Amino acid sequence: EADIYQTPRYLVIGTGKKITLECSQTMGHDKMYWYQQDPGMELHLIHYSYGVNSTEKGDLSSESTVSRIRTEHFPLTLESARPSHTSQYLCASSEVGGRAEEQYFGPGTRLTVT
Amino acid sequence: GQQLNQSPQSMFIQEGEDVSMNCTSSSIFNTWLWYKQDPGEGPVLLIALYKAGELTSNGRLTAQFGITRKDSFLNISASIPSDVGIYFCAGYPGGPGNTGKLIFGQGTTLQVKP
């Protein structure tokens, strides 16, 4: 079944730790996105990619970095987690052409930095 | 930058009632999308609108793309408890403001009393 997956779903980690949030999709989509969302608030784009070896920063400044080595995989890394990074991180994907505007989201990773 | 104003911010209604929410902008949009987000999950795409004036239904949900291209509304008929969640409008700006990035509204939190 075509889907988009995020792991872990929940992560509690101490300040200064390096973390990687995983995102994979089996929908064959070329475009992938990372959003940051505080509880009950709007979504803010922090990174996006239009294909392999393509990554761009979004509208909200973020200390995280991303990579796109494989079409289906778009991990997000924080080199040194801080309490200000506590938030929900949502990964999404969309196709190129056709209904390219329709973004499909994963279940999210809720990150808490203590 | 482009902004979407979504209202109301929250609604508390009785089961069986109809619900209406809308998004407006001072700029034109080429595409409108409506998402629902359950607590702790990622947004799920409900309806996508591509043409000014378009009216589209998905079960008890109906959404319209405003003829001015600056607004959209979502109606839910005969609400049920599982309609509870946060509803987000989103759109792709048109004209010179088109950055190719999806813009999200602030969300409408819906609570349904059985």
mmCIF file with all atom_site columns, C-alpha atoms in Angstrom:
data_model
loop_
_atom_site.group_PDB
_atom_site.id
_atom_site.type_symbol
_atom_site.label_atom_id
_atom_site.label_alt_id
_atom_site.label_comp_id
_atom_site.label_asym_id
_atom_site.label_entity_id
_atom_site.label_seq_id
_atom_site.pdbx_PDB_ins_code
_atom_site.Cartn_x
_atom_site.Cartn_y
_atom_site.Cartn_z
_atom_site.occupancy
_atom_site.B_iso_or_equiv
_atom_site.pdbx_formal_charge
_atom_site.auth_seq_id
_atom_site.auth_comp_id
_atom_site.auth_asym_id
_atom_site.auth_atom_id
_atom_site.pdbx_PDB_model_num
ATOM 1   C CA . GLU A 1 1   ? 0.000   0.000  0.000   1.00 0.00 ? 1   GLU A CA 1
ATOM 2   C CA . ALA A 1 2   ? 1.377   3.413  -0.977  1.00 0.00 ? 2   ALA A CA 1
ATOM 3   C CA . ASP A 1 3   ? 1.954   5.507  2.108   1.00 0.00 ? 3   ASP A CA 1
ATOM 4   C CA . ILE A 1 4   ? 4.258   7.917  3.922   1.00 0.00 ? 4   ILE A CA 1
ATOM 5   C CA . TYR A 1 5   ? 5.964   6.825  7.134   1.00 0.00 ? 5   TYR A CA 1
ATOM 6   C CA . GLN A 1 6   ? 7.672   8.677  9.941   1.00 0.00 ? 6   GLN A CA 1
ATOM 7   C CA . THR A 1 7   ? 9.760   7.273  12.780  1.00 0.00 ? 7   THR A CA 1
ATOM 8   C CA . PRO A 1 8   ? 9.926   7.596  15.655  1.00 0.00 ? 8   PRO A CA 1
ATOM 9   C CA . ARG A 1 9   ? 6.388   8.763  16.450  1.00 0.00 ? 9   ARG A CA 1
ATOM 10  C CA . TYR A 1 10  ? 7.471   10.127 19.832  1.00 0.00 ? 10  TYR A CA 1
ATOM 11  C CA . LEU A 1 11  ? 10.948  11.080 21.019  1.00 0.00 ? 11  LEU A CA 1
ATOM 12  C CA . VAL A 1 12  ? 12.055  12.498 24.367  1.00 0.00 ? 12  VAL A CA 1
ATOM 13  C CA . ILE A 1 13  ? 15.720  13.403 24.409  1.00 0.00 ? 13  ILE A CA 1
ATOM 14  C CA . GLY A 1 14  ? 18.170  15.462 26.428  1.00 0.00 ? 14  GLY A CA 1
ATOM 15  C CA . THR A 1 15  ? 19.727  18.756 25.413  1.00 0.00 ? 15  THR A CA 1
ATOM 16  C CA . GLY A 1 16  ? 22.806  18.477 23.232  1.00 0.00 ? 16  GLY A CA 1
ATOM 17  C CA . LYS A 1 17  ? 21.967  15.106 21.683  1.00 0.00 ? 17  LYS A CA 1
ATOM 18  C CA . LYS A 1 18  ? 22.078  14.529 17.938  1.00 0.00 ? 18  LYS A CA 1
ATOM 19  C CA . ILE A 1 19  ? 18.841  13.209 16.479  1.00 0.00 ? 19  ILE A CA 1
ATOM 20  C CA . THR A 1 20  ? 17.580  12.099 13.087  1.00 0.00 ? 20  THR A CA 1
ATOM 21  C CA . LEU A 1 21  ? 13.899  11.994 12.233  1.00 0.00 ? 21  LEU A CA 1
ATOM 22  C CA . GLU A 1 22  ? 13.111  9.504  9.489   1.00 0.00 ? 22  GLU A CA 1
ATOM 23  C CA . CYS A 1 23  ? 10.619  9.964  6.656   1.00 0.00 ? 23  CYS A CA 1
ATOM 24  C CA . SER A 1 24  ? 9.963   7.496  3.873   1.00 0.00 ? 24  SER A CA 1
ATOM 25  C CA . GLN A 1 25  ? 7.285   7.315  1.215   1.00 0.00 ? 25  GLN A CA 1
ATOM 26  C CA . THR A 1 26  ? 6.248   4.539  -1.121  1.00 0.00 ? 26  THR A CA 1
ATOM 27  C CA . MET A 1 27  ? 4.087   6.696  -3.372  1.00 0.00 ? 27  MET A CA 1
ATOM 28  C CA . GLY A 1 28  ? 6.792   7.373  -5.944  1.00 0.00 ? 28  GLY A CA 1
ATOM 29  C CA . HIS A 1 29  ? 6.603   11.105 -5.292  1.00 0.00 ? 29  HIS A CA 1
ATOM 30  C CA . ASP A 1 30  ? 9.503   13.337 -6.292  1.00 0.00 ? 30  ASP A CA 1
ATOM 31  C CA . LYS A 1 31  ? 8.673   16.259 -4.010  1.00 0.00 ? 31  LYS A CA 1
ATOM 32  C CA . MET A 1 32  ? 9.053   15.980 -0.224  1.00 0.00 ? 32  MET A CA 1
ATOM 33  C CA . TYR A 1 33  ? 8.633   18.486 2.590   1.00 0.00 ? 33  TYR A CA 1
ATOM 34  C CA . TRP A 1 34  ? 9.248   18.978 6.309   1.00 0.00 ? 34  TRP A CA 1
ATOM 35  C CA . TYR A 1 35  ? 6.902   21.133 8.379   1.00 0.00 ? 35  TYR A CA 1
ATOM 36  C CA . GLN A 1 36  ? 7.125   22.198 12.018  1.00 0.00 ? 36  GLN A CA 1
ATOM 37  C CA . GLN A 1 37  ? 3.916   22.570 14.005  1.00 0.00 ? 37  GLN A CA 1
ATOM 38  C CA . ASP A 1 38  ? 3.309   23.575 17.595  1.00 0.00 ? 38  ASP A CA 1
ATOM 39  C CA . PRO A 1 39  ? 0.186   21.948 19.154  1.00 0.00 ? 39  PRO A CA 1
ATOM 40  C CA . GLY A 1 40  ? -3.005  23.265 17.582  1.00 0.00 ? 40  GLY A CA 1
ATOM 41  C CA . MET A 1 41  ? -1.142  25.831 15.526  1.00 0.00 ? 41  MET A CA 1
ATOM 42  C CA . GLU A 1 42  ? -0.508  26.337 11.815  1.00 0.00 ? 42  GLU A CA 1
ATOM 43  C CA . LEU A 1 43  ? 2.125   24.459 9.848   1.00 0.00 ? 43  LEU A CA 1
ATOM 44  C CA . HIS A 1 44  ? 5.428   26.097 8.935   1.00 0.00 ? 44  HIS A CA 1
ATOM 45  C CA . LEU A 1 45  ? 7.583   24.824 6.077   1.00 0.00 ? 45  LEU A CA 1
ATOM 46  C CA . ILE A 1 46  ? 11.202  24.304 7.187   1.00 0.00 ? 46  ILE A CA 1
ATOM 47  C CA . HIS A 1 47  ? 12.700  22.227 4.324   1.00 0.00 ? 47  HIS A CA 1
ATOM 48  C CA . TYR A 1 48  ? 11.705  20.883 0.929   1.00 0.00 ? 48  TYR A CA 1
ATOM 49  C CA . SER A 1 49  ? 13.146  18.828 -1.885  1.00 0.00 ? 49  SER A CA 1
ATOM 50  C CA . TYR A 1 50  ? 12.112  18.494 -5.518  1.00 0.00 ? 50  TYR A CA 1
ATOM 51  C CA . GLY A 1 51  ? 14.170  15.367 -6.117  1.00 0.00 ? 51  GLY A CA 1
ATOM 52  C CA . VAL A 1 52  ? 17.367  13.481 -5.378  1.00 0.00 ? 52  VAL A CA 1
ATOM 53  C CA . ASN A 1 53  ? 20.250  15.765 -4.345  1.00 0.00 ? 53  ASN A CA 1
ATOM 54  C CA . SER A 1 54  ? 17.885  18.760 -4.211  1.00 0.00 ? 54  SER A CA 1
ATOM 55  C CA . THR A 1 55  ? 17.177  20.442 -0.872  1.00 0.00 ? 55  THR A CA 1
ATOM 56  C CA . GLU A 1 56  ? 15.993  23.941 -0.033  1.00 0.00 ? 56  GLU A CA 1
ATOM 57  C CA . LYS A 1 57  ? 15.208  25.848 3.145   1.00 0.00 ? 57  LYS A CA 1
ATOM 58  C CA . GLY A 1 58  ? 11.604  26.743 3.791   1.00 0.00 ? 58  GLY A CA 1
ATOM 59  C CA . ASP A 1 59  ? 9.959   29.857 5.143   1.00 0.00 ? 59  ASP A CA 1
ATOM 60  C CA . LEU A 1 60  ? 10.668  29.194 8.825   1.00 0.00 ? 60  LEU A CA 1
ATOM 61  C CA . SER A 1 61  ? 14.311  29.313 9.816   1.00 0.00 ? 61  SER A CA 1
ATOM 62  C CA . SER A 1 62  ? 15.424  26.020 11.330  1.00 0.00 ? 62  SER A CA 1
ATOM 63  C CA . GLU A 1 63  ? 18.694  24.717 12.751  1.00 0.00 ? 63  GLU A CA 1
ATOM 64  C CA . SER A 1 64  ? 17.923  21.307 11.307  1.00 0.00 ? 64  SER A CA 1
ATOM 65  C CA . THR A 1 65  ? 19.402  19.911 8.113   1.00 0.00 ? 65  THR A CA 1
ATOM 66  C CA . VAL A 1 66  ? 18.030  17.464 5.548   1.00 0.00 ? 66  VAL A CA 1
ATOM 67  C CA . SER A 1 67  ? 19.367  15.178 2.858   1.00 0.00 ? 67  SER A CA 1
ATOM 68  C CA . ARG A 1 68  ? 17.823  13.496 -0.188  1.00 0.00 ? 68  ARG A CA 1
ATOM 69  C CA . ILE A 1 69  ? 20.008  10.675 -1.411  1.00 0.00 ? 69  ILE A CA 1
ATOM 70  C CA . ARG A 1 70  ? 17.138  8.393  -2.398  1.00 0.00 ? 70  ARG A CA 1
ATOM 71  C CA . THR A 1 71  ? 13.790  9.412  -3.858  1.00 0.00 ? 71  THR A CA 1
ATOM 72  C CA . GLU A 1 72  ? 11.801  7.682  -1.152  1.00 0.00 ? 72  GLU A CA 1
ATOM 73  C CA . HIS A 1 73  ? 13.819  8.871  1.868   1.00 0.00 ? 73  HIS A CA 1
ATOM 74  C CA . PHE A 1 74  ? 14.058  12.403 3.341   1.00 0.00 ? 74  PHE A CA 1
ATOM 75  C CA . PRO A 1 75  ? 15.600  12.391 6.840   1.00 0.00 ? 75  PRO A CA 1
ATOM 76  C CA . LEU A 1 76  ? 15.863  15.467 9.058   1.00 0.00 ? 76  LEU A CA 1
ATOM 77  C CA . THR A 1 77  ? 18.797  15.884 11.464  1.00 0.00 ? 77  THR A CA 1
ATOM 78  C CA . LEU A 1 78  ? 19.384  18.090 14.483  1.00 0.00 ? 78  LEU A CA 1
ATOM 79  C CA . GLU A 1 79  ? 23.081  18.101 15.428  1.00 0.00 ? 79  GLU A CA 1
ATOM 80  C CA . SER A 1 80  ? 22.494  19.398 18.948  1.00 0.00 ? 80  SER A CA 1
ATOM 81  C CA . ALA A 1 81  ? 18.940  19.335 20.266  1.00 0.00 ? 81  ALA A CA 1
ATOM 82  C CA . ARG A 1 82  ? 17.687  22.195 22.448  1.00 0.00 ? 82  ARG A CA 1
ATOM 83  C CA . PRO A 1 83  ? 14.413  22.724 24.352  1.00 0.00 ? 83  PRO A CA 1
ATOM 84  C CA . SER A 1 84  ? 13.398  25.305 21.716  1.00 0.00 ? 84  SER A CA 1
ATOM 85  C CA . HIS A 1 85  ? 13.301  22.424 19.206  1.00 0.00 ? 85  HIS A CA 1
ATOM 86  C CA . THR A 1 86  ? 10.405  20.828 21.066  1.00 0.00 ? 86  THR A CA 1
ATOM 87  C CA . SER A 1 87  ? 7.582   20.587 18.534  1.00 0.00 ? 87  SER A CA 1
ATOM 88  C CA . GLN A 1 88  ? 5.782   18.260 16.128  1.00 0.00 ? 88  GLN A CA 1
ATOM 89  C CA . TYR A 1 89  ? 7.595   17.572 12.858  1.00 0.00 ? 89  TYR A CA 1
ATOM 90  C CA . LEU A 1 90  ? 5.504   16.556 9.855   1.00 0.00 ? 90  LEU A CA 1
ATOM 91  C CA . CYS A 1 91  ? 6.802   15.089 6.615   1.00 0.00 ? 91  CYS A CA 1
ATOM 92  C CA . ALA A 1 92  ? 4.821   15.337 3.387   1.00 0.00 ? 92  ALA A CA 1
ATOM 93  C CA . SER A 1 93  ? 5.191   14.413 -0.259  1.00 0.00 ? 93  SER A CA 1
ATOM 94  C CA . SER A 1 94  ? 3.600   15.281 -3.588  1.00 0.00 ? 94  SER A CA 1
ATOM 95  C CA . GLU A 1 95  ? 3.972   14.228 -7.185  1.00 0.00 ? 95  GLU A CA 1
ATOM 96  C CA . VAL A 1 96  ? 5.440   16.206 -10.043 1.00 0.00 ? 96  VAL A CA 1
ATOM 97  C CA . GLY A 1 97  ? 2.860   17.142 -12.651 1.00 0.00 ? 97  GLY A CA 1
ATOM 98  C CA . GLY A 1 98  ? -0.745  16.017 -12.442 1.00 0.00 ? 98  GLY A CA 1
ATOM 99  C CA . ARG A 1 99  ? -2.065  16.805 -8.959  1.00 0.00 ? 99  ARG A CA 1
ATOM 100 C CA . ALA A 1 100 ? 1.278   18.212 -7.821  1.00 0.00 ? 100 ALA A CA 1
ATOM 101 C CA . GLU A 1 101 ? -0.459  20.606 -5.455  1.00 0.00 ? 101 GLU A CA 1
ATOM 102 C CA . GLU A 1 102 ? -1.829  17.818 -3.278  1.00 0.00 ? 102 GLU A CA 1
ATOM 103 C CA . GLN A 1 103 ? 0.546   17.135 -0.411  1.00 0.00 ? 103 GLN A CA 1
ATOM 104 C CA . TYR A 1 104 ? 0.150   13.944 1.618   1.00 0.00 ? 104 TYR A CA 1
ATOM 105 C CA . PHE A 1 105 ? 1.356   13.885 5.198   1.00 0.00 ? 105 PHE A CA 1
ATOM 106 C CA . GLY A 1 106 ? 2.922   11.305 7.457   1.00 0.00 ? 106 GLY A CA 1
ATOM 107 C CA . PRO A 1 107 ? 1.704   10.806 11.039  1.00 0.00 ? 107 PRO A CA 1
ATOM 108 C CA . GLY A 1 108 ? 4.354   13.129 12.475  1.00 0.00 ? 108 GLY A CA 1
ATOM 109 C CA . THR A 1 109 ? 7.088   12.903 15.098  1.00 0.00 ? 109 THR A CA 1
ATOM 110 C CA . ARG A 1 110 ? 6.463   14.624 18.402  1.00 0.00 ? 110 ARG A CA 1
ATOM 111 C CA . LEU A 1 111 ? 9.850   15.733 19.730  1.00 0.00 ? 111 LEU A CA 1
ATOM 112 C CA . THR A 1 112 ? 10.432  16.798 23.322  1.00 0.00 ? 112 THR A CA 1
ATOM 113 C CA . VAL A 1 113 ? 13.871  18.090 24.312  1.00 0.00 ? 113 VAL A CA 1
ATOM 114 C CA . THR A 1 114 ? 14.467  18.222 28.039  1.00 0.00 ? 114 THR A CA 1
ATOM 115 C CA . GLY B 2 1   ? 4.248   37.271 2.175   1.00 0.00 ? 1   GLY B CA 1
ATOM 116 C CA . GLN B 2 2   ? 0.993   35.547 1.323   1.00 0.00 ? 2   GLN B CA 1
ATOM 117 C CA . GLN B 2 3   ? -1.356  34.916 4.235   1.00 0.00 ? 3   GLN B CA 1
ATOM 118 C CA . LEU B 2 4   ? -4.591  33.048 4.723   1.00 0.00 ? 4   LEU B CA 1
ATOM 119 C CA . ASN B 2 5   ? -7.102  34.154 7.332   1.00 0.00 ? 5   ASN B CA 1
ATOM 120 C CA . GLN B 2 6   ? -9.148  31.217 8.547   1.00 0.00 ? 6   GLN B CA 1
ATOM 121 C CA . SER B 2 7   ? -12.294 31.577 10.651  1.00 0.00 ? 7   SER B CA 1
ATOM 122 C CA . PRO B 2 8   ? -13.692 30.798 13.034  1.00 0.00 ? 8   PRO B CA 1
ATOM 123 C CA . GLN B 2 9   ? -10.720 29.870 15.198  1.00 0.00 ? 9   GLN B CA 1
ATOM 124 C CA . SER B 2 10  ? -12.821 27.339 17.104  1.00 0.00 ? 10  SER B CA 1
ATOM 125 C CA . MET B 2 11  ? -16.348 25.942 17.151  1.00 0.00 ? 11  MET B CA 1
ATOM 126 C CA . PHE B 2 12  ? -18.263 23.964 19.742  1.00 0.00 ? 12  PHE B CA 1
ATOM 127 C CA . ILE B 2 13  ? -21.437 22.503 18.288  1.00 0.00 ? 13  ILE B CA 1
ATOM 128 C CA . GLN B 2 14  ? -24.122 19.936 18.989  1.00 0.00 ? 14  GLN B CA 1
ATOM 129 C CA . GLU B 2 15  ? -24.097 16.631 17.148  1.00 0.00 ? 15  GLU B CA 1
ATOM 130 C CA . GLY B 2 16  ? -26.295 16.846 14.061  1.00 0.00 ? 16  GLY B CA 1
ATOM 131 C CA . GLU B 2 17  ? -25.669 20.525 13.420  1.00 0.00 ? 17  GLU B CA 1
ATOM 132 C CA . ASP B 2 18  ? -24.153 21.832 10.199  1.00 0.00 ? 18  ASP B CA 1
ATOM 133 C CA . VAL B 2 19  ? -20.755 23.549 10.296  1.00 0.00 ? 19  VAL B CA 1
ATOM 134 C CA . SER B 2 20  ? -19.256 26.221 8.077   1.00 0.00 ? 20  SER B CA 1
ATOM 135 C CA . MET B 2 21  ? -15.728 27.622 8.055   1.00 0.00 ? 21  MET B CA 1
ATOM 136 C CA . ASN B 2 22  ? -13.852 29.761 5.566   1.00 0.00 ? 22  ASN B CA 1
ATOM 137 C CA . CYS B 2 23  ? -10.511 31.092 4.451   1.00 0.00 ? 23  CYS B CA 1
ATOM 138 C CA . THR B 2 24  ? -9.833  34.459 2.900   1.00 0.00 ? 24  THR B CA 1
ATOM 139 C CA . SER B 2 25  ? -6.855  36.235 1.451   1.00 0.00 ? 25  SER B CA 1
ATOM 140 C CA . SER B 2 26  ? -6.059  39.622 -0.013  1.00 0.00 ? 26  SER B CA 1
ATOM 141 C CA . SER B 2 27  ? -4.307  37.842 -2.904  1.00 0.00 ? 27  SER B CA 1
ATOM 142 C CA . ILE B 2 28  ? -5.544  35.367 -5.485  1.00 0.00 ? 28  ILE B CA 1
ATOM 143 C CA . PHE B 2 29  ? -4.937  31.649 -5.148  1.00 0.00 ? 29  PHE B CA 1
ATOM 144 C CA . ASN B 2 30  ? -4.729  29.019 -7.891  1.00 0.00 ? 30  ASN B CA 1
ATOM 145 C CA . THR B 2 31  ? -5.571  26.011 -5.735  1.00 0.00 ? 31  THR B CA 1
ATOM 146 C CA . TRP B 2 32  ? -7.396  25.509 -2.452  1.00 0.00 ? 32  TRP B CA 1
ATOM 147 C CA . LEU B 2 33  ? -7.019  22.435 -0.274  1.00 0.00 ? 33  LEU B CA 1
ATOM 148 C CA . TRP B 2 34  ? -8.847  21.449 2.898   1.00 0.00 ? 34  TRP B CA 1
ATOM 149 C CA . TYR B 2 35  ? -7.225  19.142 5.480   1.00 0.00 ? 35  TYR B CA 1
ATOM 150 C CA . LYS B 2 36  ? -8.364  17.593 8.751   1.00 0.00 ? 36  LYS B CA 1
ATOM 151 C CA . GLN B 2 37  ? -5.919  16.817 11.548  1.00 0.00 ? 37  GLN B CA 1
ATOM 152 C CA . ASP B 2 38  ? -6.757  14.493 14.419  1.00 0.00 ? 38  ASP B CA 1
ATOM 153 C CA . PRO B 2 39  ? -4.831  14.922 17.697  1.00 0.00 ? 39  PRO B CA 1
ATOM 154 C CA . GLY B 2 40  ? -1.321  13.511 17.443  1.00 0.00 ? 40  GLY B CA 1
ATOM 155 C CA . GLU B 2 41  ? -1.645  12.716 13.727  1.00 0.00 ? 41  GLU B CA 1
ATOM 156 C CA . GLY B 2 42  ? -0.696  14.321 10.429  1.00 0.00 ? 42  GLY B CA 1
ATOM 157 C CA . PRO B 2 43  ? -3.210  16.294 8.335   1.00 0.00 ? 43  PRO B CA 1
ATOM 158 C CA . VAL B 2 44  ? -5.369  14.268 5.965   1.00 0.00 ? 44  VAL B CA 1
ATOM 159 C CA . LEU B 2 45  ? -6.437  15.768 2.650   1.00 0.00 ? 45  LEU B CA 1
ATOM 160 C CA . LEU B 2 46  ? -10.228 16.093 2.441   1.00 0.00 ? 46  LEU B CA 1
ATOM 161 C CA . ILE B 2 47  ? -10.928 18.099 -0.707  1.00 0.00 ? 47  ILE B CA 1
ATOM 162 C CA . ALA B 2 48  ? -8.870  19.779 -3.437  1.00 0.00 ? 48  ALA B CA 1
ATOM 163 C CA . LEU B 2 49  ? -10.252 22.646 -5.561  1.00 0.00 ? 49  LEU B CA 1
ATOM 164 C CA . TYR B 2 50  ? -8.653  23.800 -8.811  1.00 0.00 ? 50  TYR B CA 1
ATOM 165 C CA . LYS B 2 51  ? -11.079 26.162 -10.550 1.00 0.00 ? 51  LYS B CA 1
ATOM 166 C CA . ALA B 2 52  ? -12.753 29.387 -9.475  1.00 0.00 ? 52  ALA B CA 1
ATOM 167 C CA . GLY B 2 53  ? -16.379 28.676 -8.663  1.00 0.00 ? 53  GLY B CA 1
ATOM 168 C CA . GLU B 2 54  ? -15.775 24.936 -8.305  1.00 0.00 ? 54  GLU B CA 1
ATOM 169 C CA . LEU B 2 55  ? -18.014 23.178 -5.773  1.00 0.00 ? 55  LEU B CA 1
ATOM 170 C CA . THR B 2 56  ? -16.857 19.732 -4.649  1.00 0.00 ? 56  THR B CA 1
ATOM 171 C CA . SER B 2 57  ? -18.313 17.236 -2.200  1.00 0.00 ? 57  SER B CA 1
ATOM 172 C CA . ASN B 2 58  ? -16.778 14.376 -0.248  1.00 0.00 ? 58  ASN B CA 1
ATOM 173 C CA . GLY B 2 59  ? -19.524 12.623 1.703   1.00 0.00 ? 59  GLY B CA 1
ATOM 174 C CA . ARG B 2 60  ? -20.944 15.110 4.203   1.00 0.00 ? 60  ARG B CA 1
ATOM 175 C CA . LEU B 2 61  ? -18.264 17.658 3.313   1.00 0.00 ? 61  LEU B CA 1
ATOM 176 C CA . THR B 2 62  ? -18.676 20.328 0.655   1.00 0.00 ? 62  THR B CA 1
ATOM 177 C CA . ALA B 2 63  ? -16.072 22.903 -0.304  1.00 0.00 ? 63  ALA B CA 1
ATOM 178 C CA . GLN B 2 64  ? -16.116 25.784 -2.772  1.00 0.00 ? 64  GLN B CA 1
ATOM 179 C CA . PHE B 2 65  ? -13.412 27.765 -4.555  1.00 0.00 ? 65  PHE B CA 1
ATOM 180 C CA . GLY B 2 66  ? -14.553 31.405 -4.440  1.00 0.00 ? 66  GLY B CA 1
ATOM 181 C CA . ILE B 2 67  ? -15.153 33.117 -7.767  1.00 0.00 ? 67  ILE B CA 1
ATOM 182 C CA . THR B 2 68  ? -12.800 35.968 -6.828  1.00 0.00 ? 68  THR B CA 1
ATOM 183 C CA . ARG B 2 69  ? -10.083 33.313 -6.192  1.00 0.00 ? 69  ARG B CA 1
ATOM 184 C CA . LYS B 2 70  ? -9.459  34.979 -2.818  1.00 0.00 ? 70  LYS B CA 1
ATOM 185 C CA . ASP B 2 71  ? -11.544 32.722 -0.634  1.00 0.00 ? 71  ASP B CA 1
ATOM 186 C CA . SER B 2 72  ? -12.840 29.226 -0.010  1.00 0.00 ? 72  SER B CA 1
ATOM 187 C CA . PHE B 2 73  ? -15.290 27.658 2.387   1.00 0.00 ? 73  PHE B CA 1
ATOM 188 C CA . LEU B 2 74  ? -15.883 24.216 3.851   1.00 0.00 ? 74  LEU B CA 1
ATOM 189 C CA . ASN B 2 75  ? -19.261 22.963 5.047   1.00 0.00 ? 75  ASN B CA 1
ATOM 190 C CA . ILE B 2 76  ? -19.877 19.853 7.115   1.00 0.00 ? 76  ILE B CA 1
ATOM 191 C CA . SER B 2 77  ? -23.464 18.678 7.252   1.00 0.00 ? 77  SER B CA 1
ATOM 192 C CA . ALA B 2 78  ? -25.046 16.707 10.094  1.00 0.00 ? 78  ALA B CA 1
ATOM 193 C CA . SER B 2 79  ? -21.927 16.666 12.262  1.00 0.00 ? 79  SER B CA 1
ATOM 194 C CA . ILE B 2 80  ? -20.977 13.545 14.217  1.00 0.00 ? 80  ILE B CA 1
ATOM 195 C CA . PRO B 2 81  ? -18.507 13.077 17.100  1.00 0.00 ? 81  PRO B CA 1
ATOM 196 C CA . SER B 2 82  ? -15.744 11.773 14.803  1.00 0.00 ? 82  SER B CA 1
ATOM 197 C CA . ASP B 2 83  ? -15.727 15.143 12.992  1.00 0.00 ? 83  ASP B CA 1
ATOM 198 C CA . VAL B 2 84  ? -13.789 16.496 15.983  1.00 0.00 ? 84  VAL B CA 1
ATOM 199 C CA . GLY B 2 85  ? -10.366 17.812 15.027  1.00 0.00 ? 85  GLY B CA 1
ATOM 200 C CA . ILE B 2 86  ? -8.560  20.752 13.492  1.00 0.00 ? 86  ILE B CA 1
ATOM 201 C CA . TYR B 2 87  ? -9.461  21.757 9.945   1.00 0.00 ? 87  TYR B CA 1
ATOM 202 C CA . PHE B 2 88  ? -6.877  23.608 7.881   1.00 0.00 ? 88  PHE B CA 1
ATOM 203 C CA . CYS B 2 89  ? -7.308  25.404 4.617   1.00 0.00 ? 89  CYS B CA 1
ATOM 204 C CA . ALA B 2 90  ? -4.262  25.636 2.392   1.00 0.00 ? 90  ALA B CA 1
ATOM 205 C CA . GLY B 2 91  ? -3.589  27.170 -0.972  1.00 0.00 ? 91  GLY B CA 1
ATOM 206 C CA . TYR B 2 92  ? -1.109  27.896 -3.687  1.00 0.00 ? 92  TYR B CA 1
ATOM 207 C CA . PRO B 2 93  ? -0.879  31.632 -4.446  1.00 0.00 ? 93  PRO B CA 1
ATOM 208 C CA . GLY B 2 94  ? -1.322  32.789 -8.018  1.00 0.00 ? 94  GLY B CA 1
ATOM 209 C CA . GLY B 2 95  ? 0.121   35.708 -9.907  1.00 0.00 ? 95  GLY B CA 1
ATOM 210 C CA . PRO B 2 96  ? 3.505   37.255 -9.074  1.00 0.00 ? 96  PRO B CA 1
ATOM 211 C CA . GLY B 2 97  ? 3.224   36.010 -5.474  1.00 0.00 ? 97  GLY B CA 1
ATOM 212 C CA . ASN B 2 98  ? 3.445   32.382 -6.581  1.00 0.00 ? 98  ASN B CA 1
ATOM 213 C CA . THR B 2 99  ? 6.398   30.802 -4.808  1.00 0.00 ? 99  THR B CA 1
ATOM 214 C CA . GLY B 2 100 ? 5.296   27.240 -5.506  1.00 0.00 ? 100 GLY B CA 1
ATOM 215 C CA . LYS B 2 101 ? 4.870   26.702 -1.757  1.00 0.00 ? 101 LYS B CA 1
ATOM 216 C CA . LEU B 2 102 ? 1.673   25.731 0.002   1.00 0.00 ? 102 LEU B CA 1
ATOM 217 C CA . ILE B 2 103 ? 0.341   28.356 2.423   1.00 0.00 ? 103 ILE B CA 1
ATOM 218 C CA . PHE B 2 104 ? -1.680  27.153 5.443   1.00 0.00 ? 104 PHE B CA 1
ATOM 219 C CA . GLY B 2 105 ? -4.424  28.878 7.402   1.00 0.00 ? 105 GLY B CA 1
ATOM 220 C CA . GLN B 2 106 ? -4.324  29.020 11.184  1.00 0.00 ? 106 GLN B CA 1
ATOM 221 C CA . GLY B 2 107 ? -6.844  26.180 11.558  1.00 0.00 ? 107 GLY B CA 1
ATOM 222 C CA . THR B 2 108 ? -10.389 25.807 12.928  1.00 0.00 ? 108 THR B CA 1
ATOM 223 C CA . THR B 2 109 ? -10.755 23.581 15.983  1.00 0.00 ? 109 THR B CA 1
ATOM 224 C CA . LEU B 2 110 ? -14.072 21.744 15.921  1.00 0.00 ? 110 LEU B CA 1
ATOM 225 C CA . GLN B 2 111 ? -15.616 20.123 18.977  1.00 0.00 ? 111 GLN B CA 1
ATOM 226 C CA . VAL B 2 112 ? -18.871 18.181 18.735  1.00 0.00 ? 112 VAL B CA 1
ATOM 227 C CA . LYS B 2 113 ? -21.074 17.541 21.750  1.00 0.00 ? 113 LYS B CA 1
ATOM 228 C CA . PRO B 2 114 ? -22.945 14.205 21.511  1.00 0.00 ? 114 PRO B CA 1
#
